[in-house]
Amino acid sequence: MRRTGWPTLQVQHAPGTAEFTETYHQWLDHGRIEVGASKIVPGSFDDLIARFYRSKEWAQIKETTRYTYRGELERFRAKYGERSANTMTARHVANLINKMAATPSAANNLRKRLGQLFRFAIEMGWRTDNPAKSVAGLRIRSKGFATWQEEQIAQFEEHWAVGTVQRLAFDLALYTAQRRSDVRVMGPQHVAGGSIRVRQLKTDKELVIPMHPRLIESILATKTGHLAFVTSAKGAPFSTKSFGMWFAKQCRAAGLVGYSMHGLRKAASRRMAEAGLTNQEIKAITGHVTDSEVARYTREAEQVLIAKRAMKVMSLANLSNSDLAHLPQGTENA
């Protein structure tokens, strides 16, 4: 394997094997550290990040999450790698974050990564403080991934009929309320006793979800893979990223621009809230841990339900008052 600035690695294992994958990720995490080590300025962010990649904390982070974190760290490293890691102040961090005001989510993610680095620097004895801790994140006005409403759901279902792999991917997401990283690996081996067993990649939490009749119908009507219900054109399971891109393309083909698989997870949560399920019941399906996490997905549905109940009470009260006004009124002497 070759990469500019990294050592060439001769891998003795066949691609696709567990040994190959392990060697590859070791190279990703440590390869750059060994190359040109003499060029790394001691005490710099280059030095700190290189050491962080070798740390116990980094090793304990999920592989998919490490991929995201590494991208964020490397973008910062490309600009500020040679600067001292032990002289940065809260004002410096705030300036960096404020310069990214146009992309508040990216700015907040960078603040979190810097916080991790500085905590690691404290453990290393490089610093006694964490300047990122006192810097506030930027306010995000976006509602995040668009939640599918019933009209969008109907539009997708009309375009992609039951029996198509596109519809199966849609039904798996909507009727299990899981993330794309979990939907992509769902297969026949996970089904037993009318339920589908899921071990969430992000949380490592195991769920047993009863299968909705429409999901069962969709699976039975579709030609599926042996290890994954939905596979690429080559017959192999999708990667998380390619699965998301592929599904977004199918949404656009159905005339749904800006909609994603994660929006279906939100739609499933919305439906459960509209059906009157408790937070505890919703969490049993989605795998969320806290009520606040569920609230992010169900807040809109709960507002509608509360408003309907309030209007119903008001209507009954007004009707009663109106009826009373038309009743014959007695007198004190009657």
XYZ file of C-alpha atoms in Angstrom:
334
model
C 0.000 0.000 0.000
C 1.285 3.461 -0.907
C 0.379 6.959 0.216
C 2.321 10.196 -0.175
C 4.454 10.834 2.898
C 3.770 7.402 4.355
C 5.864 4.235 4.264
C 5.099 1.662 1.592
C 3.583 -1.350 3.299
C 3.859 -4.897 1.964
C 0.800 -6.813 3.168
C 1.156 -10.578 3.332
C -2.575 -11.230 3.799
C -5.287 -11.468 1.136
C -7.673 -8.492 0.756
C -10.968 -9.114 2.512
C -9.489 -11.183 5.322
C -9.597 -10.085 8.946
C -5.780 -10.018 9.012
C -5.659 -7.685 6.002
C -8.236 -5.330 7.528
C -6.389 -5.212 10.854
C -3.048 -4.508 9.158
C -4.597 -1.817 6.971
C -6.109 0.073 9.895
C -2.891 -0.179 11.891
C -1.148 1.410 8.923
C -3.791 4.168 8.744
C -3.460 4.942 12.433
C 0.308 4.719 12.711
C 1.853 4.913 9.254
C 2.363 8.649 9.065
C 3.837 8.750 12.548
C 6.849 6.729 11.542
C 7.531 8.541 8.273
C 9.613 11.673 8.546
C 9.469 11.523 12.316
C 12.547 13.730 12.429
C 10.535 16.450 10.664
C 7.914 16.580 13.405
C 8.531 19.485 15.762
C 8.474 18.248 19.379
C 5.544 19.722 21.296
C 3.704 20.683 18.113
C 0.189 19.659 17.103
C 1.836 17.287 14.609
C 3.535 15.628 17.550
C 0.431 15.628 19.757
C -1.880 14.212 17.078
C 0.649 11.529 16.154
C 0.826 10.458 19.793
C -2.960 10.629 20.114
C -3.308 8.143 17.236
C -1.201 5.724 19.285
C -3.149 6.266 22.506
C -5.480 3.933 24.354
C -8.291 6.466 23.964
C -7.951 6.402 20.169
C -7.880 2.600 20.087
C -11.159 2.469 21.998
C -13.007 4.652 19.478
C -15.200 2.816 16.957
C -13.610 2.314 13.550
C -16.285 4.309 11.698
C -16.007 7.138 14.223
C -12.196 7.140 13.948
C -12.584 7.657 10.200
C -14.624 10.812 10.814
C -12.411 12.081 13.633
C -9.251 11.478 11.609
C -10.585 13.611 8.768
C -11.325 16.475 11.166
C -7.951 16.204 12.875
C -6.011 15.978 9.623
C -7.688 19.096 8.204
C -6.669 20.986 11.339
C -3.207 19.416 11.247
C -2.632 20.495 7.640
C -3.003 24.158 8.668
C -1.681 24.241 12.210
C 0.381 21.072 12.618
C 3.701 22.869 13.166
C 2.325 25.210 15.829
C 2.904 24.640 19.524
C 0.227 22.578 21.248
C 1.050 23.905 24.717
C 0.705 27.628 24.045
C -2.753 27.748 22.459
C -5.224 29.720 24.594
C -9.014 29.874 24.801
C -8.868 33.075 22.737
C -7.028 31.225 19.962
C -9.626 28.439 20.007
C -12.481 30.969 19.930
C -10.914 32.731 16.942
C -10.626 29.435 15.069
C -14.243 28.549 15.795
C -15.559 32.007 14.885
C -13.755 31.882 11.530
C -15.874 28.820 10.749
C -19.198 30.567 11.472
C -20.454 29.720 7.975
C -20.197 26.018 8.835
C -21.271 25.826 12.505
C -21.485 22.032 12.637
C -17.907 21.682 11.395
C -16.804 24.378 13.847
C -18.417 22.600 16.781
C -16.881 19.293 15.736
C -13.433 20.903 15.615
C -13.982 22.316 19.120
C -14.767 18.791 20.347
C -11.661 17.324 18.674
C -9.461 20.044 20.156
C -11.003 19.319 23.540
C -9.991 15.671 23.140
C -6.464 16.636 22.140
C -6.028 18.987 25.091
C -7.343 16.385 27.547
C -4.767 14.001 26.128
C -2.106 16.725 26.425
C -2.980 17.106 30.120
C -2.533 13.352 30.615
C 0.834 13.615 28.845
C 1.929 16.429 31.153
C 2.118 18.920 28.297
C -0.600 21.190 29.672
C -2.456 21.889 32.891
C -5.610 23.284 31.254
C -8.052 22.604 28.410
C -8.623 25.887 26.523
C -11.369 24.372 24.357
C -13.500 23.652 27.420
C -14.315 27.309 28.088
C -15.187 28.133 24.461
C -18.882 28.002 23.603
C -20.030 26.192 20.496
C -21.810 27.952 17.659
C -25.581 27.922 17.479
C -26.932 25.665 14.752
C -30.191 26.879 13.256
C -30.622 23.919 10.936
C -33.044 21.166 11.972
C -30.581 18.597 10.671
C -31.694 15.775 8.424
C -35.123 16.421 6.924
C -37.820 14.300 8.560
C -39.911 12.429 6.030
C -43.596 13.349 6.275
C -46.375 11.073 5.027
C -46.492 12.726 1.603
C -42.784 12.067 0.991
C -43.144 8.493 2.230
C -46.070 7.928 -0.151
C -44.113 9.479 -3.034
C -41.166 7.123 -2.552
C -43.455 4.104 -2.197
C -45.296 5.036 -5.382
C -42.051 5.328 -7.351
C -40.323 2.227 -5.937
C -42.777 -0.657 -5.685
C -42.552 -3.580 -3.274
C -40.138 -6.091 -4.775
C -37.467 -3.548 -5.746
C -34.243 -3.406 -3.762
C -34.748 0.356 -3.376
C -38.077 -0.223 -1.642
C -36.554 -2.914 0.575
C -33.807 -0.540 1.743
C -36.503 2.051 2.457
C -38.696 -0.417 4.368
C -35.771 -1.721 6.429
C -34.954 1.820 7.530
C -38.534 2.950 8.146
C -39.773 -0.136 9.972
C -36.709 -0.711 12.160
C -35.831 2.971 12.840
C -32.122 2.170 12.601
C -29.142 4.070 11.219
C -27.830 3.381 7.721
C -24.693 1.814 9.239
C -26.948 -0.857 10.772
C -29.473 -1.180 7.941
C -26.736 -1.947 5.405
C -25.653 -5.137 7.220
C -29.111 -6.504 8.022
C -29.515 -9.948 6.514
C -31.389 -13.260 6.788
C -29.074 -14.391 9.584
C -30.434 -11.611 11.815
C -34.068 -12.760 11.547
C -35.602 -15.209 14.019
C -39.021 -15.687 15.573
C -40.594 -12.790 13.709
C -37.992 -10.322 14.959
C -34.794 -8.857 13.590
C -31.739 -8.671 15.819
C -29.569 -5.570 15.538
C -26.235 -4.757 17.169
C -25.862 -1.030 16.657
C -22.483 -0.114 15.235
C -22.428 3.319 16.868
C -23.417 2.255 20.388
C -22.685 -1.501 20.392
C -26.180 -1.898 21.844
C -28.111 -5.045 20.921
C -31.799 -4.725 20.048
C -34.468 -7.275 19.143
C -37.109 -5.540 17.016
C -40.411 -7.248 16.109
C -40.844 -7.121 12.338
C -43.648 -4.996 10.904
C -45.954 -6.904 8.491
C -45.030 -4.520 5.662
C -41.333 -5.199 6.201
C -41.937 -8.952 6.079
C -43.901 -8.501 2.845
C -41.081 -6.428 1.340
C -38.378 -8.962 2.239
C -40.362 -11.898 0.849
C -41.053 -10.048 -2.412
C -37.439 -9.021 -3.062
C -34.413 -10.913 -4.336
C -31.915 -10.400 -1.534
C -28.277 -11.161 -0.822
C -27.174 -14.093 1.308
C -25.447 -12.064 4.031
C -27.158 -8.698 3.535
C -30.666 -7.981 2.300
C -29.431 -5.027 0.233
C -26.208 -5.353 -1.763
C -24.326 -3.337 -4.356
C -24.339 -4.107 -8.077
C -21.378 -6.415 -7.415
C -23.391 -8.431 -4.903
C -21.371 -7.269 -1.900
C -22.645 -5.328 1.135
C -22.345 -1.551 0.863
C -19.996 0.491 3.003
C -21.832 2.948 5.242
C -20.843 5.922 3.100
C -21.624 4.320 -0.255
C -24.949 3.030 1.073
C -25.975 6.549 2.059
C -24.928 7.932 -1.321
C -26.724 5.130 -3.166
C -29.952 5.669 -1.220
C -29.851 9.441 -1.738
C -29.623 8.740 -5.482
C -32.747 6.552 -5.291
C -34.525 9.363 -3.437
C -33.639 11.828 -6.183
C -34.928 9.363 -8.775
C -38.243 9.462 -6.911
C -38.215 13.273 -7.013
C -37.179 13.633 -3.381
C -34.189 15.956 -3.272
C -32.589 16.574 0.119
C -33.996 13.472 1.800
C -31.850 10.768 3.334
C -32.024 7.448 5.135
C -31.438 9.128 8.495
C -34.597 11.109 7.866
C -36.476 7.796 7.840
C -35.170 7.059 11.339
C -36.661 10.382 12.373
C -39.901 9.576 10.530
C -40.225 6.260 12.351
C -39.739 8.072 15.662
C -42.336 10.651 14.627
C -44.848 7.926 13.772
C -44.322 6.239 17.118
C -44.822 9.537 18.947
C -47.987 10.260 16.954
C -49.293 6.799 17.890
C -48.929 7.775 21.544
C -45.953 5.570 22.437
C -43.977 6.572 25.507
C -40.332 7.615 25.332
C -39.404 4.303 26.928
C -41.242 2.386 24.204
C -39.657 4.480 21.451
C -36.184 3.969 22.931
C -36.749 0.201 22.887
C -36.934 0.425 19.080
C -34.494 3.221 18.226
C -31.867 2.294 20.799
C -31.628 5.833 22.163
C -30.454 6.041 25.762
C -31.908 9.322 27.025
C -35.271 11.036 26.685
C -33.520 14.134 25.351
C -32.200 12.133 22.383
C -35.712 10.931 21.580
C -37.071 14.459 22.002
C -34.875 15.717 19.162
C -36.755 13.378 16.833
C -40.276 13.594 18.272
C -40.577 17.239 19.373
C -42.580 18.268 16.303
C -44.958 15.302 16.572
C -45.507 15.926 20.275
C -46.319 19.582 19.593
C -48.994 18.552 17.084
C -50.500 15.996 19.484
C -50.555 18.448 22.390
C -52.115 21.149 20.196
C -54.830 18.725 19.026
C -55.628 17.706 22.599
C -55.732 21.341 23.687
C -58.073 22.298 20.853
C -60.329 19.317 21.628
C -60.622 20.409 25.254
C -61.319 23.991 24.184
C -63.949 22.853 21.692
C -65.756 20.774 24.313
C -65.633 23.643 26.791
C -66.978 26.155 24.264
C -69.723 23.746 23.209
C -70.799 23.251 26.822
C -70.900 26.994 27.466
C -72.880 27.547 24.287
C -75.418 24.896 25.261
C -75.808 26.389 28.729
C -76.506 29.801 27.238
C -79.542 28.424 25.395
C -81.024 26.565 28.354
C -84.147 28.136 29.903
C -83.095 30.173 32.886
C -85.079 29.982 36.100
C -85.662 32.820 38.539
C -84.803 33.084 42.191
C -88.474 32.824 43.134
C -89.196 29.782 41.007
